[in-house]
Amino acid sequence: MLESLLPDTAIQVVDFVLVWALLWAAISWLRRTPARVGLAGLATLVVFFLGARQIGLGLTTWVLQGFAAVAALTAVVVFQQDLRRLFEQIAGIWFSRSSSGLRHDVVDTLARTAAALAAQRRGALIVLPGRAPLDAHIEGGIALNGLVSEPLMLSLFDPHSAGHDGAVVVQGNRIRTFAAHLPLSTDHKQLGHRGTRHAAALGLSERTDALAIVVSEERGSISVAEAGALRTLRNPTELSKRIREFLARVDPSSAASGSRWGWAVREWRAGAAALPLTAALWVLSGPGSASVELTREVPVSVTGLPANYELVEVDPPSIEVMLSGSRRQIYLLQDDKVTVDVDALLAKLGRRTFEIDTENVTHPEGIRVLGVTPNQVKLSLRERKPPSAPATPAP
């Protein structure tokens, strides 16, 4: 139905842009997921398989096909948490809005509170939800629904408070829950000698798109966990910046997030990387392999002239050749790879008009010649004058 509404070129452009957007989002997500190395290796294997199949590497294609089922099973088992988080984020784009929606004053309050807690060496764990729902990953917790303020936050993380070891979940300008328990990460390489709060923050960030803020009571430092990565910050100003960057990703329309196009600006490198990859996929499969026709103006090449003749003119000097092949082959076809050849050997018998058919067209393998127009060429020739004999000097 779409083909009846849009011309073929427009459909191809829409198709290309959609795939580019999907790859852009995938690469952007891949850069932030802890399993990015393994997933990138799997993607490379898929691209290598497609390339081998297209250029006819039969043995390589057969071997890689044998790995396909194993690779699919491995991806599901090894990357199940990452894939689940990806699907939850995709669902969140269509079925939910960001649950953070923080204002500028709330962001500043969180930064000041974290700085005060760090100065007093009091541990804290604050969660800012993203688009993915958190209910499946949070246990326990006490509903509060109180307005975010520095005194309230400090009281919740007071060491004498029963819930000071748990997490506080901030939604909008309110503290939704406190004393909540989060899943623990097993990424000991990132955690090092850090404690349970850091493991809980990293564990939640591995499973959702939330931002977790951690204040260490041992070091008096502030860290953030996002997309499976844990990073220690230098000062509260950097924390404010990270919170605003997070809000720009999960809720571009938020008053604290800045431009609606902020994500595209930040992830322009991912978009640039996705562009040649989309072009390669277009060439290797799908639209690139569809059969198309093309009419090209090809100059006439005259060969086999008798030794005593020289060419004056070819009428017409070029022939319209209708070619057929895959879109990929036609797109990559170079002008000098198609020629119309005329053998003028019979010119010595007085012949001047020569028939042209598909057999006179030289072309690369895989390209078919459907027809030529016109089907005759006329050659204008003239005889070469024999060189005059040198004069014999007088005796």
XYZ file of C-alpha atoms in Angstrom:
395
model
C 0.000 0.000 0.000
C 2.867 2.369 0.829
C 4.384 1.725 -2.587
C 1.240 3.097 -4.223
C 1.491 6.328 -2.209
C 5.222 7.022 -2.445
C 7.680 6.663 -5.323
C 10.338 3.975 -5.065
C 13.077 6.484 -4.220
C 11.081 7.947 -1.333
C 10.411 4.473 0.071
C 14.105 3.644 -0.064
C 14.983 6.901 1.707
C 12.424 6.245 4.462
C 13.718 2.679 4.807
C 17.320 3.873 5.050
C 16.534 6.586 7.619
C 14.563 4.179 9.836
C 17.385 1.626 9.876
C 19.885 4.417 10.541
C 17.828 5.640 13.505
C 17.570 2.111 14.932
C 21.317 1.544 14.596
C 21.995 4.978 16.094
C 19.931 4.088 19.172
C 21.495 0.606 19.366
C 25.064 1.931 19.217
C 24.234 4.611 21.778
C 22.837 1.954 24.117
C 25.718 -0.406 23.398
C 28.266 2.222 24.445
C 26.671 2.422 27.907
C 25.946 -1.233 28.623
C 28.538 -3.271 30.548
C 28.189 -6.109 28.023
C 29.155 -3.842 25.117
C 32.333 -5.774 24.247
C 30.550 -9.104 23.926
C 27.595 -7.658 22.025
C 29.919 -5.763 19.692
C 31.756 -9.014 18.952
C 28.475 -10.753 18.202
C 27.395 -7.923 15.893
C 30.728 -8.104 14.080
C 30.207 -11.831 13.523
C 26.764 -11.165 12.016
C 28.132 -8.502 9.655
C 30.974 -10.827 8.646
C 28.442 -13.592 7.916
C 26.338 -11.296 5.706
C 29.408 -10.141 3.815
C 30.673 -13.687 3.273
C 27.276 -14.789 1.948
C 27.046 -11.876 -0.460
C 30.483 -12.318 -2.030
C 30.072 -16.081 -2.318
C 32.415 -17.465 0.345
C 30.570 -20.770 0.572
C 32.695 -22.553 3.173
C 32.890 -19.496 5.433
C 29.127 -18.980 5.185
C 28.485 -22.629 6.030
C 30.751 -22.510 9.090
C 29.240 -19.263 10.369
C 25.745 -20.646 9.852
C 26.649 -23.467 12.205
C 27.476 -20.925 14.887
C 24.186 -19.038 14.429
C 22.052 -21.157 16.773
C 24.809 -21.312 19.389
C 25.354 -17.546 19.194
C 21.613 -16.850 19.569
C 21.383 -19.103 22.640
C 24.533 -17.562 24.119
C 23.181 -14.055 23.602
C 19.944 -14.890 25.406
C 21.706 -16.541 28.358
C 24.720 -14.283 28.792
C 23.105 -10.943 27.953
C 19.624 -11.579 29.341
C 19.801 -8.742 31.871
C 21.069 -6.276 29.271
C 18.459 -7.343 26.725
C 15.696 -7.174 29.314
C 16.739 -3.649 30.249
C 16.826 -2.662 26.568
C 13.304 -3.985 25.953
C 12.020 -2.257 29.080
C 13.514 1.018 27.887
C 11.946 0.577 24.434
C 8.578 -0.116 26.053
C 9.070 2.913 28.266
C 9.471 5.160 25.237
C 5.988 4.251 23.985
C 4.027 3.506 27.144
C 5.432 5.765 29.824
C 7.001 9.108 30.454
C 10.027 9.818 32.559
C 9.188 9.423 36.223
C 11.887 11.887 37.328
C 10.698 15.269 36.063
C 12.925 17.161 38.483
C 12.948 20.939 38.585
C 16.098 23.035 38.808
C 15.609 23.697 42.530
C 15.228 19.961 43.274
C 18.426 19.164 41.375
C 20.294 21.768 43.381
C 18.785 20.468 46.630
C 19.983 16.940 45.862
C 23.486 18.210 45.105
C 23.642 20.258 48.336
C 22.313 17.353 50.398
C 24.861 14.945 48.933
C 27.655 17.443 49.634
C 26.500 17.886 53.251
C 26.288 14.113 53.795
C 29.736 13.600 52.272
C 31.203 16.313 54.526
C 29.687 14.580 57.593
C 30.796 11.118 56.379
C 27.217 9.852 56.427
C 26.338 7.185 53.890
C 23.391 7.696 51.531
C 21.777 6.129 48.474
C 19.403 8.179 46.297
C 17.595 6.789 43.229
C 16.248 8.873 40.328
C 13.996 6.684 38.138
C 14.277 6.769 34.373
C 11.694 5.487 31.917
C 11.943 1.823 32.913
C 9.713 0.794 35.857
C 11.534 0.099 39.128
C 8.916 -1.933 41.015
C 10.288 -5.282 39.814
C 13.768 -4.410 41.092
C 13.033 -2.780 44.456
C 12.101 -4.673 47.601
C 10.629 -3.306 50.779
C 10.652 0.410 51.362
C 8.329 2.744 53.229
C 6.019 5.064 51.317
C 6.558 8.710 52.224
C 5.411 11.061 49.433
C 7.134 14.032 51.075
C 8.464 17.133 49.336
C 12.187 17.039 48.638
C 14.095 19.242 51.083
C 17.566 19.196 52.543
C 16.410 18.788 56.193
C 14.124 15.875 55.299
C 16.839 14.121 53.296
C 19.371 14.598 56.103
C 16.941 13.159 58.639
C 16.252 10.087 56.503
C 19.965 9.311 56.314
C 20.635 10.001 59.976
C 22.581 7.031 61.389
C 20.000 6.712 64.175
C 17.162 6.385 61.650
C 15.857 2.866 61.095
C 15.913 3.258 57.314
C 19.245 5.039 56.848
C 20.848 1.958 55.247
C 18.201 1.760 52.519
C 17.648 3.796 49.350
C 15.527 6.894 48.884
C 13.526 7.038 45.637
C 12.892 10.586 44.373
C 10.087 11.080 41.859
C 9.250 14.543 40.595
C 9.685 16.916 43.521
C 8.759 14.284 46.106
C 10.434 11.480 48.007
C 8.285 8.535 47.035
C 9.927 5.834 49.173
C 12.739 5.455 51.683
C 14.470 2.438 53.253
C 14.175 0.546 49.944
C 16.425 -2.416 49.087
C 18.057 -2.686 45.661
C 19.576 -5.663 43.787
C 23.315 -6.073 44.335
C 25.859 -6.078 41.537
C 28.512 -8.776 41.221
C 30.847 -6.618 39.131
C 33.792 -6.843 41.556
C 36.115 -5.193 39.049
C 34.212 -1.905 39.324
C 33.267 -2.244 42.958
C 36.730 -3.001 44.283
C 36.656 -2.431 48.045
C 33.475 -0.376 48.008
C 30.586 -1.390 50.224
C 26.993 -2.552 49.927
C 25.568 0.851 48.972
C 27.789 1.011 45.883
C 26.914 -2.593 44.981
C 23.199 -1.758 45.270
C 23.535 1.400 43.159
C 25.490 -0.422 40.459
C 23.097 -3.397 40.558
C 20.065 -1.191 39.915
C 21.843 0.646 37.089
C 22.648 -2.701 35.447
C 18.954 -3.609 35.350
C 17.229 -0.268 34.690
C 17.920 3.144 33.207
C 17.772 4.816 36.641
C 20.495 7.052 38.072
C 21.740 6.109 41.551
C 23.661 8.591 43.725
C 25.903 7.134 46.433
C 27.600 8.919 49.321
C 30.369 6.904 50.949
C 30.629 7.141 54.724
C 34.157 5.679 54.677
C 35.635 8.026 52.066
C 33.248 10.973 52.176
C 33.007 10.777 48.353
C 30.049 11.089 45.970
C 29.552 8.562 43.160
C 26.908 7.947 40.539
C 25.882 4.660 38.921
C 24.251 4.716 35.501
C 23.945 2.175 32.682
C 26.098 -0.330 34.537
C 28.967 2.098 35.155
C 30.085 3.478 38.523
C 31.948 6.790 38.630
C 33.265 8.889 41.518
C 32.650 12.632 41.152
C 34.949 15.463 42.155
C 32.441 17.935 43.593
C 28.700 18.723 43.984
C 28.752 20.893 40.847
C 29.688 17.833 38.798
C 26.806 15.960 40.459
C 24.341 18.659 39.362
C 25.699 18.385 35.825
C 25.340 14.600 35.787
C 21.752 14.787 37.057
C 20.809 17.289 34.337
C 22.467 15.136 31.667
C 20.516 12.139 32.963
C 17.238 14.061 32.826
C 18.014 15.186 29.278
C 18.269 11.549 28.249
C 15.152 10.221 29.942
C 12.905 13.280 29.649
C 13.880 15.835 26.959
C 10.827 17.969 27.794
C 11.788 18.334 31.460
C 12.374 21.886 32.638
C 15.746 20.809 34.022
C 16.857 18.868 30.987
C 17.490 21.566 28.380
C 16.968 21.149 24.643
C 14.652 18.517 23.238
C 17.445 17.644 20.818
C 20.025 17.253 23.562
C 20.253 13.480 23.129
C 21.072 13.769 19.430
C 23.733 16.392 20.140
C 25.369 14.274 22.831
C 25.217 11.070 20.815
C 26.313 12.496 17.446
C 29.305 10.133 17.372
C 26.964 7.144 17.577
C 24.904 8.618 14.716
C 28.041 9.137 12.622
C 29.117 5.535 13.250
C 25.654 4.231 12.359
C 25.619 5.970 8.960
C 28.328 3.890 7.171
C 27.047 0.752 8.898
C 23.556 1.405 7.516
C 25.020 1.970 4.057
C 26.944 -1.320 4.311
C 23.800 -3.214 5.320
C 21.899 -1.566 2.465
C 24.574 -2.715 0.026
C 24.905 -6.246 1.414
C 21.245 -7.168 1.764
C 17.649 -6.107 1.371
C 17.170 -3.137 -0.972
C 20.731 -3.410 -2.229
C 20.060 -6.854 -3.691
C 16.780 -5.922 -5.437
C 16.876 -6.020 -9.230
C 16.694 -2.659 -11.000
C 17.055 -1.372 -14.565
C 19.142 1.526 -15.778
C 19.681 3.199 -19.159
C 23.178 4.556 -19.649
C 24.757 6.526 -22.490
C 27.839 4.556 -23.567
C 30.414 5.864 -26.095
C 31.181 3.695 -29.136
C 34.663 2.186 -29.222
C 35.963 1.294 -32.704
C 38.542 -1.463 -32.997
C 40.093 -3.492 -35.837
C 40.535 -0.644 -38.316
C 42.420 -1.742 -41.441
C 46.009 -0.573 -41.482
C 45.491 1.913 -44.333
C 42.360 3.606 -42.834
C 41.840 6.175 -40.132
C 38.635 7.035 -38.304
C 37.056 10.421 -39.020
C 33.658 10.218 -37.285
C 31.230 7.811 -35.585
C 27.517 8.527 -36.042
C 26.065 8.387 -33.427
C 29.097 8.647 -31.117
C 27.271 6.927 -28.233
C 24.587 4.289 -27.741
C 21.862 4.082 -25.093
C 22.315 0.756 -23.316
C 19.612 -0.629 -21.017
C 21.197 -2.560 -18.153
C 19.725 -4.785 -15.440
C 21.240 -5.974 -12.179
C 21.014 -5.702 -8.417
C 20.723 -2.218 -6.997
C 24.103 -2.734 -5.386
C 25.804 -3.651 -8.689
C 24.156 -0.813 -10.594
C 25.046 1.700 -7.892
C 28.719 0.656 -7.865
C 29.009 0.290 -11.653
C 31.797 2.468 -13.055
C 31.426 4.206 -16.411
C 34.536 2.663 -17.963
C 33.326 -0.870 -17.182
C 30.618 -0.734 -19.890
C 31.643 -0.247 -23.528
C 30.060 -0.645 -26.963
C 32.643 -2.239 -29.273
C 32.503 -2.100 -33.084
C 34.906 -4.245 -35.129
C 35.680 -2.212 -38.265
C 37.769 -4.901 -39.989
C 35.224 -5.195 -42.838
C 35.723 -1.515 -43.676
C 38.425 -2.579 -46.147
C 35.635 -4.185 -48.214
C 33.733 -0.908 -48.302
C 31.401 -1.480 -45.373
C 30.487 1.678 -43.444
C 27.300 0.790 -41.505
C 27.564 -1.703 -38.649
C 24.784 -3.433 -36.715
C 24.780 -3.092 -32.910
C 23.198 -5.636 -30.571
C 23.705 -6.836 -27.008
C 26.737 -8.895 -28.074
C 28.622 -5.681 -28.830
C 28.324 -4.507 -25.207
C 31.120 -5.373 -22.796
C 29.994 -5.323 -19.145
C 30.882 -6.758 -15.713
C 29.678 -10.183 -14.642
C 26.258 -10.105 -13.007
C 24.993 -7.257 -15.210
C 22.567 -8.068 -18.034
C 22.083 -6.038 -21.219
C 18.397 -5.747 -22.112
C 18.718 -3.689 -25.293
C 20.530 -0.981 -27.227
C 19.277 2.138 -29.043
C 19.942 2.788 -31.914
C 20.989 -0.548 -33.348
C 23.277 0.831 -36.046
C 26.308 3.093 -36.265
C 27.883 4.638 -39.333
C 31.624 5.103 -39.593
C 33.313 7.800 -41.635
C 36.759 6.660 -42.731
C 39.482 7.851 -45.011
C 42.466 6.191 -46.498
C 45.837 7.126 -45.243
C 48.159 8.512 -47.909
C 51.266 6.416 -48.319
C 54.368 8.256 -47.216
C 56.174 9.894 -50.139
C 59.490 8.359 -51.116
C 62.526 10.482 -50.212
C 64.043 12.371 -53.175
C 67.165 10.817 -54.691
C 70.025 13.302 -54.670
C 71.517 14.199 -58.038
C 74.898 12.682 -58.786
